[in-house]
mmCIF file of C-alpha atoms in Angstrom:
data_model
loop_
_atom_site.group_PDB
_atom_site.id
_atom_site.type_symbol
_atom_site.label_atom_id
_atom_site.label_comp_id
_atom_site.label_asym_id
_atom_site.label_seq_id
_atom_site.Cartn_x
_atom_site.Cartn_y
_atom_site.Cartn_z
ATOM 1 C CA UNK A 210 67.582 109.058 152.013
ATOM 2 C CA UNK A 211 64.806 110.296 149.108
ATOM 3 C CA UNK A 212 62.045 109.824 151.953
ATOM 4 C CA UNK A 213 64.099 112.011 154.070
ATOM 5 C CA UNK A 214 62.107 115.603 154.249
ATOM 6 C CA UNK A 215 65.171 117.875 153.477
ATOM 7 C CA UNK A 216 65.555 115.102 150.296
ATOM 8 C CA UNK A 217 62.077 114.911 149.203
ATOM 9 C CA UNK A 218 61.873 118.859 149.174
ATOM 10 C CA UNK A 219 65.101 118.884 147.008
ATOM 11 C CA UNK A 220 63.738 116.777 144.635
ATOM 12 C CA UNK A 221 60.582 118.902 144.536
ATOM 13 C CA UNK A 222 62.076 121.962 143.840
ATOM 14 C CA UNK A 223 64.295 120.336 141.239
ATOM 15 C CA UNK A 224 60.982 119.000 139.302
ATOM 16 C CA UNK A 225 61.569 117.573 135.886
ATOM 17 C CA UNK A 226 65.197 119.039 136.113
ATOM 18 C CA UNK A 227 67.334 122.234 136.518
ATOM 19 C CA UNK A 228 70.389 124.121 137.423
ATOM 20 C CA UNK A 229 71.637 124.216 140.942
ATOM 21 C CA UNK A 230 72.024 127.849 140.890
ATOM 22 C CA UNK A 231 68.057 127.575 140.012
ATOM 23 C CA UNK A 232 66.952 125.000 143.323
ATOM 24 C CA UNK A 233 69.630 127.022 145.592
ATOM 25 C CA UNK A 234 67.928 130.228 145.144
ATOM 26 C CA UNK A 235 64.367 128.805 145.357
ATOM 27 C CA UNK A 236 65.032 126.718 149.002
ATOM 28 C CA UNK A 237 67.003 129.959 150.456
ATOM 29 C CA UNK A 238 64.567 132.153 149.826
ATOM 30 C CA UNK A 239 61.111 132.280 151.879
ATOM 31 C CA UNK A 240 58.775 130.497 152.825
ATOM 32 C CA UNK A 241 62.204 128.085 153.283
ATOM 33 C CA UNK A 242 65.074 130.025 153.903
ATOM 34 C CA UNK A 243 67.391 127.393 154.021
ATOM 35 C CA UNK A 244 70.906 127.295 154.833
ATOM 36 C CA UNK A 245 72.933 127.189 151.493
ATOM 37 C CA UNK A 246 75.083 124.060 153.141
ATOM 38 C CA UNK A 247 71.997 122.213 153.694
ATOM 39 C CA UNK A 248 70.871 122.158 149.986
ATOM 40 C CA UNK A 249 74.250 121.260 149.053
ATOM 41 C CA UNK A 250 74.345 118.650 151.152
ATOM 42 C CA UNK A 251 71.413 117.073 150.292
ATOM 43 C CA UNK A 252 72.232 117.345 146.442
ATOM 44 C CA UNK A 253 75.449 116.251 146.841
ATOM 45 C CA UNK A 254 74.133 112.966 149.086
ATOM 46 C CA UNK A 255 70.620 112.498 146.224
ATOM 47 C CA UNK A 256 73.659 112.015 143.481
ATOM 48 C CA UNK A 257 75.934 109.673 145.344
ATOM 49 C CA UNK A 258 73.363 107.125 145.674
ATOM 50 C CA UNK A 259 72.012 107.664 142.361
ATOM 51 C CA UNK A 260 68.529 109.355 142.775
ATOM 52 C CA UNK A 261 69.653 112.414 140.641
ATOM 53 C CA UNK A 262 72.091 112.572 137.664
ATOM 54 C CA UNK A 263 74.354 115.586 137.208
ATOM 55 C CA UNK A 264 75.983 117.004 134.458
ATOM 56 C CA UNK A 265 77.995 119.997 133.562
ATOM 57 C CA UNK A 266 77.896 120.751 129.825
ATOM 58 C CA UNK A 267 76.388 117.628 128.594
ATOM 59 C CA UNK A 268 79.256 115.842 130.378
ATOM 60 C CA UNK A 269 78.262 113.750 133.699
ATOM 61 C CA UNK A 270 79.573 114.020 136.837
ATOM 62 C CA UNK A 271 81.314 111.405 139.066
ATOM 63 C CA UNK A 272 80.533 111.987 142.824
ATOM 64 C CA UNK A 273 83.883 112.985 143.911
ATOM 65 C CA UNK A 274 83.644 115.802 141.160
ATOM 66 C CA UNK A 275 80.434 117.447 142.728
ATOM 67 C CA UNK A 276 81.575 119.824 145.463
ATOM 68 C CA UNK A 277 80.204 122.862 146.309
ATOM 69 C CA UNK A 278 81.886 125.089 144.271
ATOM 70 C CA UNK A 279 80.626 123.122 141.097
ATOM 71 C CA UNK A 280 76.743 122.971 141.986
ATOM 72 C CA UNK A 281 75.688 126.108 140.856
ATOM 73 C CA UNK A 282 76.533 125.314 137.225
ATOM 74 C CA UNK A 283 75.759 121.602 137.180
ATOM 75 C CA UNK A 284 72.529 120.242 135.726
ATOM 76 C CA UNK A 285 70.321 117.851 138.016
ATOM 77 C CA UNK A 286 67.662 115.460 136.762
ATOM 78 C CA UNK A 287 66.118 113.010 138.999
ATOM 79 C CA UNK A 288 66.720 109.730 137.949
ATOM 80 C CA UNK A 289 63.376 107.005 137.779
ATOM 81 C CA UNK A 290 65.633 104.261 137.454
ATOM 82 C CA UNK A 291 67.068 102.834 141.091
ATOM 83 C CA UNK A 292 69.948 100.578 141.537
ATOM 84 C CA UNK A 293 70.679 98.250 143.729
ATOM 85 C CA UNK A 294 74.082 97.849 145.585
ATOM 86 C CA UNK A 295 74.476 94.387 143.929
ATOM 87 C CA UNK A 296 73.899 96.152 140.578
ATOM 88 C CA UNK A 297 76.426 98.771 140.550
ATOM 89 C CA UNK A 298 78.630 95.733 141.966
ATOM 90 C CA UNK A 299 78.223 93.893 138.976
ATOM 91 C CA UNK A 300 78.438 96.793 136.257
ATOM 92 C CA UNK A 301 81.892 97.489 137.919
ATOM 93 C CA UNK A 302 83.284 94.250 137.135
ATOM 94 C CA UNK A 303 81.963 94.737 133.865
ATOM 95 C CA UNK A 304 83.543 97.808 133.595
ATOM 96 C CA UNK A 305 86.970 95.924 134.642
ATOM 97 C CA UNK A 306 86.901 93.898 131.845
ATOM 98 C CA UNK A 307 86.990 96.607 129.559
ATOM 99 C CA UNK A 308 89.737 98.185 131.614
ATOM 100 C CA UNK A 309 87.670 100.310 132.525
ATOM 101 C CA UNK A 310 88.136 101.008 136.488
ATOM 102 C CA UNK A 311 85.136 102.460 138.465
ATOM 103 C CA UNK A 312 84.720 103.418 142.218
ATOM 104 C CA UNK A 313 81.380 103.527 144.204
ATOM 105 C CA UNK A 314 79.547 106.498 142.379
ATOM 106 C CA UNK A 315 81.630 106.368 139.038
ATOM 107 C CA UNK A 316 79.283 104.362 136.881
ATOM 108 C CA UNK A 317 77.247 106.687 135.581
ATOM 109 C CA UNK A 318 79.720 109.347 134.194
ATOM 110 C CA UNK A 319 82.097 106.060 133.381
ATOM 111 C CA UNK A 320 79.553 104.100 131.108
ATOM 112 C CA UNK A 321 79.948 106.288 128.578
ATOM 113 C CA UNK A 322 84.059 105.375 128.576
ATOM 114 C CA UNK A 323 82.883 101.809 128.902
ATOM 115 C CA UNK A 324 80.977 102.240 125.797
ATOM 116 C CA UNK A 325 84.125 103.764 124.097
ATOM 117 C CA UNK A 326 85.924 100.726 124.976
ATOM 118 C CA UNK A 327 83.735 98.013 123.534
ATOM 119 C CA UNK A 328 82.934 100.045 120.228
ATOM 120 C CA UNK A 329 87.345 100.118 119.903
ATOM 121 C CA UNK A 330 87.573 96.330 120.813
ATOM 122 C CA UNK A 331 85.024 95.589 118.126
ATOM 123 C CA UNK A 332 87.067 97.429 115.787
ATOM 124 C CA UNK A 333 90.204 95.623 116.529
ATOM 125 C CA UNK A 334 88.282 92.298 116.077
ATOM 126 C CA UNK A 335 87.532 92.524 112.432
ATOM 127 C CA UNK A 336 88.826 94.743 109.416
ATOM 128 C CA UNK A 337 89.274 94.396 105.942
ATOM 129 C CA UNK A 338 89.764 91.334 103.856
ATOM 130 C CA UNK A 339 90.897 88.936 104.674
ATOM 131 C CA UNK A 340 90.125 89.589 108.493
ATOM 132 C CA UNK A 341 86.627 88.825 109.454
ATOM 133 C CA UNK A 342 83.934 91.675 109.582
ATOM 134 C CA UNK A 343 83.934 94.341 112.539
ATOM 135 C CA UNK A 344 81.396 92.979 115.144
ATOM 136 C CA UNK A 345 78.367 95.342 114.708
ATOM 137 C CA UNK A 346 76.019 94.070 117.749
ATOM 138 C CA UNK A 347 72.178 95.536 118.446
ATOM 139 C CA UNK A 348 72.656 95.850 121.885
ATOM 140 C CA UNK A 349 76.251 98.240 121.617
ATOM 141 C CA UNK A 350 73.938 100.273 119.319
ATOM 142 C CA UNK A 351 71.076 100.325 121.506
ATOM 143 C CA UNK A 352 72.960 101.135 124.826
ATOM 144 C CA UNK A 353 74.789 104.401 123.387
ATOM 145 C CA UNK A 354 71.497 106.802 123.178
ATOM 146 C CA UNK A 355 70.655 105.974 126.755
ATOM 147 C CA UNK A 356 71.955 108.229 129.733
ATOM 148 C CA UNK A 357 71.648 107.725 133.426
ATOM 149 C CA UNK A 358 71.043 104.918 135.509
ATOM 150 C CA UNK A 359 68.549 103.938 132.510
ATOM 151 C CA UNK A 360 71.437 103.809 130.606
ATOM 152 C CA UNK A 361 73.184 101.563 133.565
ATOM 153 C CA UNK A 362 70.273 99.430 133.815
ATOM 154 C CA UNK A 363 70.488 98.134 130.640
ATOM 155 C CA UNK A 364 74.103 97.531 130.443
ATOM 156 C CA UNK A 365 73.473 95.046 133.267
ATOM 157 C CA UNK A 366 70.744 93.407 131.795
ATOM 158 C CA UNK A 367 72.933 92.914 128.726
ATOM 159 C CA UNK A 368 75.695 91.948 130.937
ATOM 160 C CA UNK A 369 75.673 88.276 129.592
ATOM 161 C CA UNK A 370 76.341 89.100 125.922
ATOM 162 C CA UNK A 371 78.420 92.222 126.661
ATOM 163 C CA UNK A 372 80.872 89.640 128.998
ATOM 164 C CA UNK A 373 80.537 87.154 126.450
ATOM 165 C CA UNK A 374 81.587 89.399 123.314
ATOM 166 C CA UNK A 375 84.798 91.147 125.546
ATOM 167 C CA UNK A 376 85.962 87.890 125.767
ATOM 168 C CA UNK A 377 85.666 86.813 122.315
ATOM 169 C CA UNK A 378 86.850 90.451 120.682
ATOM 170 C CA UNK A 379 90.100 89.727 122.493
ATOM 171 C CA UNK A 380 90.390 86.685 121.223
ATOM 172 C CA UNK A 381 89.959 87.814 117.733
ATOM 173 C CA UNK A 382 92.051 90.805 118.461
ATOM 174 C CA UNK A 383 94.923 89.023 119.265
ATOM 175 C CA UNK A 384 94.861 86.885 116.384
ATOM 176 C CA UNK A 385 94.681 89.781 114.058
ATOM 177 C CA UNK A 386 97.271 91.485 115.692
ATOM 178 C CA UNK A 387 99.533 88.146 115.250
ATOM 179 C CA UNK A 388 98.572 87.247 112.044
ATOM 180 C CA UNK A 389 98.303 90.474 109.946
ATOM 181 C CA UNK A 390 101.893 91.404 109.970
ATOM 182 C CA UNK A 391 102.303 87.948 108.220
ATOM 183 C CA UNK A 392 100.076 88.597 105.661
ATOM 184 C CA UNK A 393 101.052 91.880 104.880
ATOM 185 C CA UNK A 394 104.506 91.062 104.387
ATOM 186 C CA UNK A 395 103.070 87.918 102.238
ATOM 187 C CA UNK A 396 101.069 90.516 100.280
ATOM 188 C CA UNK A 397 103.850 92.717 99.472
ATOM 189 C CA UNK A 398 106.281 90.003 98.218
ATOM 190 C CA UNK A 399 103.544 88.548 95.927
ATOM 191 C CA UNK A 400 103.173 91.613 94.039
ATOM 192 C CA UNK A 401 106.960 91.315 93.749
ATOM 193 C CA UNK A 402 106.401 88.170 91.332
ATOM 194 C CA UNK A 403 102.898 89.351 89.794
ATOM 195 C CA UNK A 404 104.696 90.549 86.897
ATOM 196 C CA UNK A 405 105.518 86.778 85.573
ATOM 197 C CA UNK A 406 102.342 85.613 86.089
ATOM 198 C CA UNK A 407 100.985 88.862 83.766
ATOM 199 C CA UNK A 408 104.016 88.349 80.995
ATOM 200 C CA UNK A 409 103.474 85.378 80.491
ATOM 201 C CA UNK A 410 99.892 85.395 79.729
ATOM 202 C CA UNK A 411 100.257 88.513 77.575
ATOM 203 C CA UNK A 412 103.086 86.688 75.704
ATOM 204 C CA UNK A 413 100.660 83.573 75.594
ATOM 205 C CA UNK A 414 98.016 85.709 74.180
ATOM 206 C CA UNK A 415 100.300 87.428 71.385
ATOM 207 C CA UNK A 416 101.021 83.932 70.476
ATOM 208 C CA UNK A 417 97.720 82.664 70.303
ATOM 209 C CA UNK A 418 96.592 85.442 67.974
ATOM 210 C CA UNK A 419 99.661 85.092 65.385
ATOM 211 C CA UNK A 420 98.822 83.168 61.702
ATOM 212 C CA UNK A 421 101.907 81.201 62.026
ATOM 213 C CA UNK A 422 101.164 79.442 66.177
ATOM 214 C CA UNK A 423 97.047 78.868 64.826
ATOM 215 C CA UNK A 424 98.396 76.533 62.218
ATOM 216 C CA UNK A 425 99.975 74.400 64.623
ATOM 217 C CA UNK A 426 98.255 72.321 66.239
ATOM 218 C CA UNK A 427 97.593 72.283 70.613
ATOM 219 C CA UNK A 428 100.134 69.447 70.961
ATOM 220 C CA UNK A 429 102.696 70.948 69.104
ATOM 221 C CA UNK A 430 102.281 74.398 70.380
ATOM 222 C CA UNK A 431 101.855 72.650 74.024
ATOM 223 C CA UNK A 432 105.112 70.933 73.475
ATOM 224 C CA UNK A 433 107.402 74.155 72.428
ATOM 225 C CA UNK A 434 105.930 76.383 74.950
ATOM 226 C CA UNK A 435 107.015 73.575 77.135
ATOM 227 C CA UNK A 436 110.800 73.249 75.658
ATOM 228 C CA UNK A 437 111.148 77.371 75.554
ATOM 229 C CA UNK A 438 110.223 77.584 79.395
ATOM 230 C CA UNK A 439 107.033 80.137 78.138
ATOM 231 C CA UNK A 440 104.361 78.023 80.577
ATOM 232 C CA UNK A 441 102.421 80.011 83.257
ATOM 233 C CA UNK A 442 103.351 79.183 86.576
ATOM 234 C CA UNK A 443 101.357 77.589 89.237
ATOM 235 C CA UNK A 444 99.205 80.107 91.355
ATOM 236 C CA UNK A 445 101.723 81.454 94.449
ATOM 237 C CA UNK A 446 100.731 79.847 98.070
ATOM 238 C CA UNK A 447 101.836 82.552 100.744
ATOM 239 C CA UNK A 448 98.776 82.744 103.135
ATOM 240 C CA UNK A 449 100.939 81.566 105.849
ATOM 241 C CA UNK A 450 104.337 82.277 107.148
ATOM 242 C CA UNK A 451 105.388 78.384 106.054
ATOM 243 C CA UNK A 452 103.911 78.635 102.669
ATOM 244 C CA UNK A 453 105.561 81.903 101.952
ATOM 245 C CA UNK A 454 109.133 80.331 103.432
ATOM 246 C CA UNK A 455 108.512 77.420 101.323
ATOM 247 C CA UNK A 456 107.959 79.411 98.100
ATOM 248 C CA UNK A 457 111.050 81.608 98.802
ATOM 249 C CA UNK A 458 112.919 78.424 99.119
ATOM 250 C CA UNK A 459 111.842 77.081 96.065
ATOM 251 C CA UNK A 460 112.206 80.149 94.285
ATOM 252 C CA UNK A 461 113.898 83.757 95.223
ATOM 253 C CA UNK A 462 112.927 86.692 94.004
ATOM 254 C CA UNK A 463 115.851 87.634 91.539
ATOM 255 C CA UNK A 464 114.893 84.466 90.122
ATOM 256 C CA UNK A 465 111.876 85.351 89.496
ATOM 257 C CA UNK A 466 112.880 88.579 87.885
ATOM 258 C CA UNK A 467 114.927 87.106 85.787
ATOM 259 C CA UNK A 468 112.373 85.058 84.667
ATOM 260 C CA UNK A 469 110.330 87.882 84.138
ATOM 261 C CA UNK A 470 112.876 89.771 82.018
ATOM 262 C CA UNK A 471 113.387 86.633 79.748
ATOM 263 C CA UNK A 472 109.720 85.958 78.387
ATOM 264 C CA UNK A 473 110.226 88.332 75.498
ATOM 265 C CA UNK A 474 112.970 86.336 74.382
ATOM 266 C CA UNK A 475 111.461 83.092 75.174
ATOM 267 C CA UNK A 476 108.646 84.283 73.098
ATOM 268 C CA UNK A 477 110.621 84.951 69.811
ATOM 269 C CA UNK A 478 111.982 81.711 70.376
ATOM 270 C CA UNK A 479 108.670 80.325 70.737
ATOM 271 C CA UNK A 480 107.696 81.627 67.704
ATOM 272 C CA UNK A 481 111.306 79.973 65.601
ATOM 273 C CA UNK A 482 110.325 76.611 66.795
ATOM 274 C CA UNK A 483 106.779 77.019 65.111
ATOM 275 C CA UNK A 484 107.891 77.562 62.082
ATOM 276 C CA UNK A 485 110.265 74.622 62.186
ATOM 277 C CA UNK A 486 106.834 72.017 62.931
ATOM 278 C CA UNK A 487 104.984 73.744 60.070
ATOM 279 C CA UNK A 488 104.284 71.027 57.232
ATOM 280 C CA UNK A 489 107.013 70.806 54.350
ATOM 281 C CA UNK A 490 104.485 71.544 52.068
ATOM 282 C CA UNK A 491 103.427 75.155 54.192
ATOM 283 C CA UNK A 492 104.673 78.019 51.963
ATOM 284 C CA UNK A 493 108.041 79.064 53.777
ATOM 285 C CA UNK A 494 107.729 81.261 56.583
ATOM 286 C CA UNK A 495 110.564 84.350 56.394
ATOM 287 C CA UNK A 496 111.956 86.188 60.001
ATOM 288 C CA UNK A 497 112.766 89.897 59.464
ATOM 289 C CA UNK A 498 114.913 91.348 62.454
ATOM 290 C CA UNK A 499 114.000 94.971 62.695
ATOM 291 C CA UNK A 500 116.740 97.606 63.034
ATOM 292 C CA UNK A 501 116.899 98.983 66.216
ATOM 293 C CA UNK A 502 118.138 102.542 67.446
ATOM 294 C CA UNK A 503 117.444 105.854 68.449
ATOM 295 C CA UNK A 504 115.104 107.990 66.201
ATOM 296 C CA UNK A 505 116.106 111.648 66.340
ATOM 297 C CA UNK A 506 113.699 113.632 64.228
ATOM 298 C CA UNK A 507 110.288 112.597 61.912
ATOM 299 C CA UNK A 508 112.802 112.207 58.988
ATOM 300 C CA UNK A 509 114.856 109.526 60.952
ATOM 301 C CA UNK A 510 111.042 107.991 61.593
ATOM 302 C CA UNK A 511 109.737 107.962 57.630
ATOM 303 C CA UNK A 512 113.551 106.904 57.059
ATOM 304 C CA UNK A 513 112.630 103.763 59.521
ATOM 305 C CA UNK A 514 109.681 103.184 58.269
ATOM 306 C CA UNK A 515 110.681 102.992 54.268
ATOM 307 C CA UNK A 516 113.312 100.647 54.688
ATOM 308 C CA UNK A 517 111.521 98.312 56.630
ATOM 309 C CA UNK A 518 108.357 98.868 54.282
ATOM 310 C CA UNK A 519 110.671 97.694 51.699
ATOM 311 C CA UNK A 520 112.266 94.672 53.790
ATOM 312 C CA UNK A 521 108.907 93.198 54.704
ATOM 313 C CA UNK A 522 107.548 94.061 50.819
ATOM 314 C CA UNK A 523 110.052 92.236 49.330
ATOM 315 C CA UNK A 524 109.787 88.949 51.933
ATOM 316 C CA UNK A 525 106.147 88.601 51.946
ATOM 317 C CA UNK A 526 106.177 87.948 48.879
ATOM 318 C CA UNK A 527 107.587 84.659 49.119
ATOM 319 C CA UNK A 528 105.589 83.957 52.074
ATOM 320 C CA UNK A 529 104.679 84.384 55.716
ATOM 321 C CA UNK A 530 106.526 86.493 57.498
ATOM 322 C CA UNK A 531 107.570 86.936 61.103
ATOM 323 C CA UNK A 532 108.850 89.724 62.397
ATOM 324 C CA UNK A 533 111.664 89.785 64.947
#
């Protein structure tokens, strides 16, 4: 067809590239004076076997969308690249695999959907932690600047990894689609029982800086942190739907709330049962239970704060004390 005179003429006139409007006028004038159907014809025929790309702003063309009524606005470039039958063959199938369905003269202005479709798979692949990371190949990168059967060309040379990677995005799509709603949901009812695990080191810590626990020694304050129920539980294992059934099972979640809401207590306890291993010869330790209530005004707070100056005054000075 492109050694056909009417052809190679068309492609003359079209040079390095221009408008259809531009090559119409210039064969129907002289020294041509070409029918208008003619040129038409023979654009229309250069594009459907991909000799010329056309494309109507920036967009490209499939054949079935050049008629006659679009080529005076359409763009044509002639295209250096040539593909064979058994090319264009193959890049379909690609295409399929992608969902991306392509007739006889659709590659070109479907690659760039193709494209599309790979880039979304890769994104569905990976994520955020703790999925793995989104699939960031050189060749995806590499294909997207190119246009034209240049642009085809190398899609089917890359054909191998491109098949390769489809098949192993939707693998790893699927099992982040199955998996994630597990984890969330695992997520979300950790942070549920995050709060006991954060009392009762904060509880652990006040003890650990109070005069009274530091004379004790770790046995002893090891055994009543034991008996008062103040030790930190064992990290929570919910990666996985069983794990998270099995820790439900072995504890609910109002159960651990109400653990939660009783490490204050178990605290002040704590502290009782280290002053009852203190040495007999230890100066006496002394608890002072402060008054609680509402606190309408500053007088009600210097009020407050005299009478338990004067509480605390008086039982320091027979020794330690703790304050409840």
């Amino acid at each position: 067809m492109a050694d056909h005179p009417v052809a190679r003429e068309v492609l003359d006139a079209m040079g390095g590239g221009a408008r259809g409007g531009a090559i119409r006028k210039q064969l129907l004038a002289a020294p041509y004076g070409w029918p208008q159907d003619a040129v038409d014809a023979a654009l229309v025929a250069l594009h459907g076997i991909g000799h010329l790309t056309a494309t109507r702003n920036g967009r490209p063309l499939k054949t079935a969308q050049l008629d006659q009524t679009a080529i005076n606005t359409t763009e044509f470039c002639p295209e250096k690249v040539r593909l064979t039958r058994a090319q264009l063959v193959a890049i379909r199938s690609l295409f399929s695999k992608a969902d991306v369905r392509a007739r006889g003269g659709e590659e070109g202005a479907l690659a760039a959907k193709f494209l599309a479709a790979l880039h979304k798979l890769a994104s569905e692949a990976g994520g955020s932690a703790p999925l793995p990371a989104v699939p960031a190949p050189v060749w995806l990168d590499q294909l997207g600047p190119l246009t034209g059967n240049e642009q085809l060309l190398a899609i089917y040379e890359a054909r191998d990894d491109i098949e390769a990677s489809i098949a192993a995005w939707e693998r790893l799509a699927e099992r982040a689609r199955k998996r994630s709603p597990v984890w969330e949901l695992a997520t979300a009812l950790s942070r549920h029982v995050v709060g006991e695990l954060d009392v009762a080191e904060a509880a652990a810590a006040h003890l650990d800086g109070d005069a009274t626990w530091s004379r004790l020694d770790e046995t002893a304050r090891e055994e009543i942190r034991r008996d008062v129920g103040l030790t930190l539980p064992q990290p929570l294992q919910v990666q996985t739907t069983d794990a998270l059934s099995k820790a439900l099972d072995a504890r609910s979640l109002s159960a651990w709330q109400s653990g939660i809401d009783a490490v204050p207590g178990r605290a002040g306890k704590a502290m009782t049962e280290a002053v009852r291993h203190l040495p007999p010869d230890d100066p006496p330790v002394t608890t002072v239970a402060v008054r609680r209530g509402t606190l309408d005004d500053e007088t009600a707070v210097q009020d407050w704060l005299a009478e338990h100056q004067r509480k605390l005054t008086e039982a320091v000075r027979n020794g330690p004390v703790i304050v409840r």
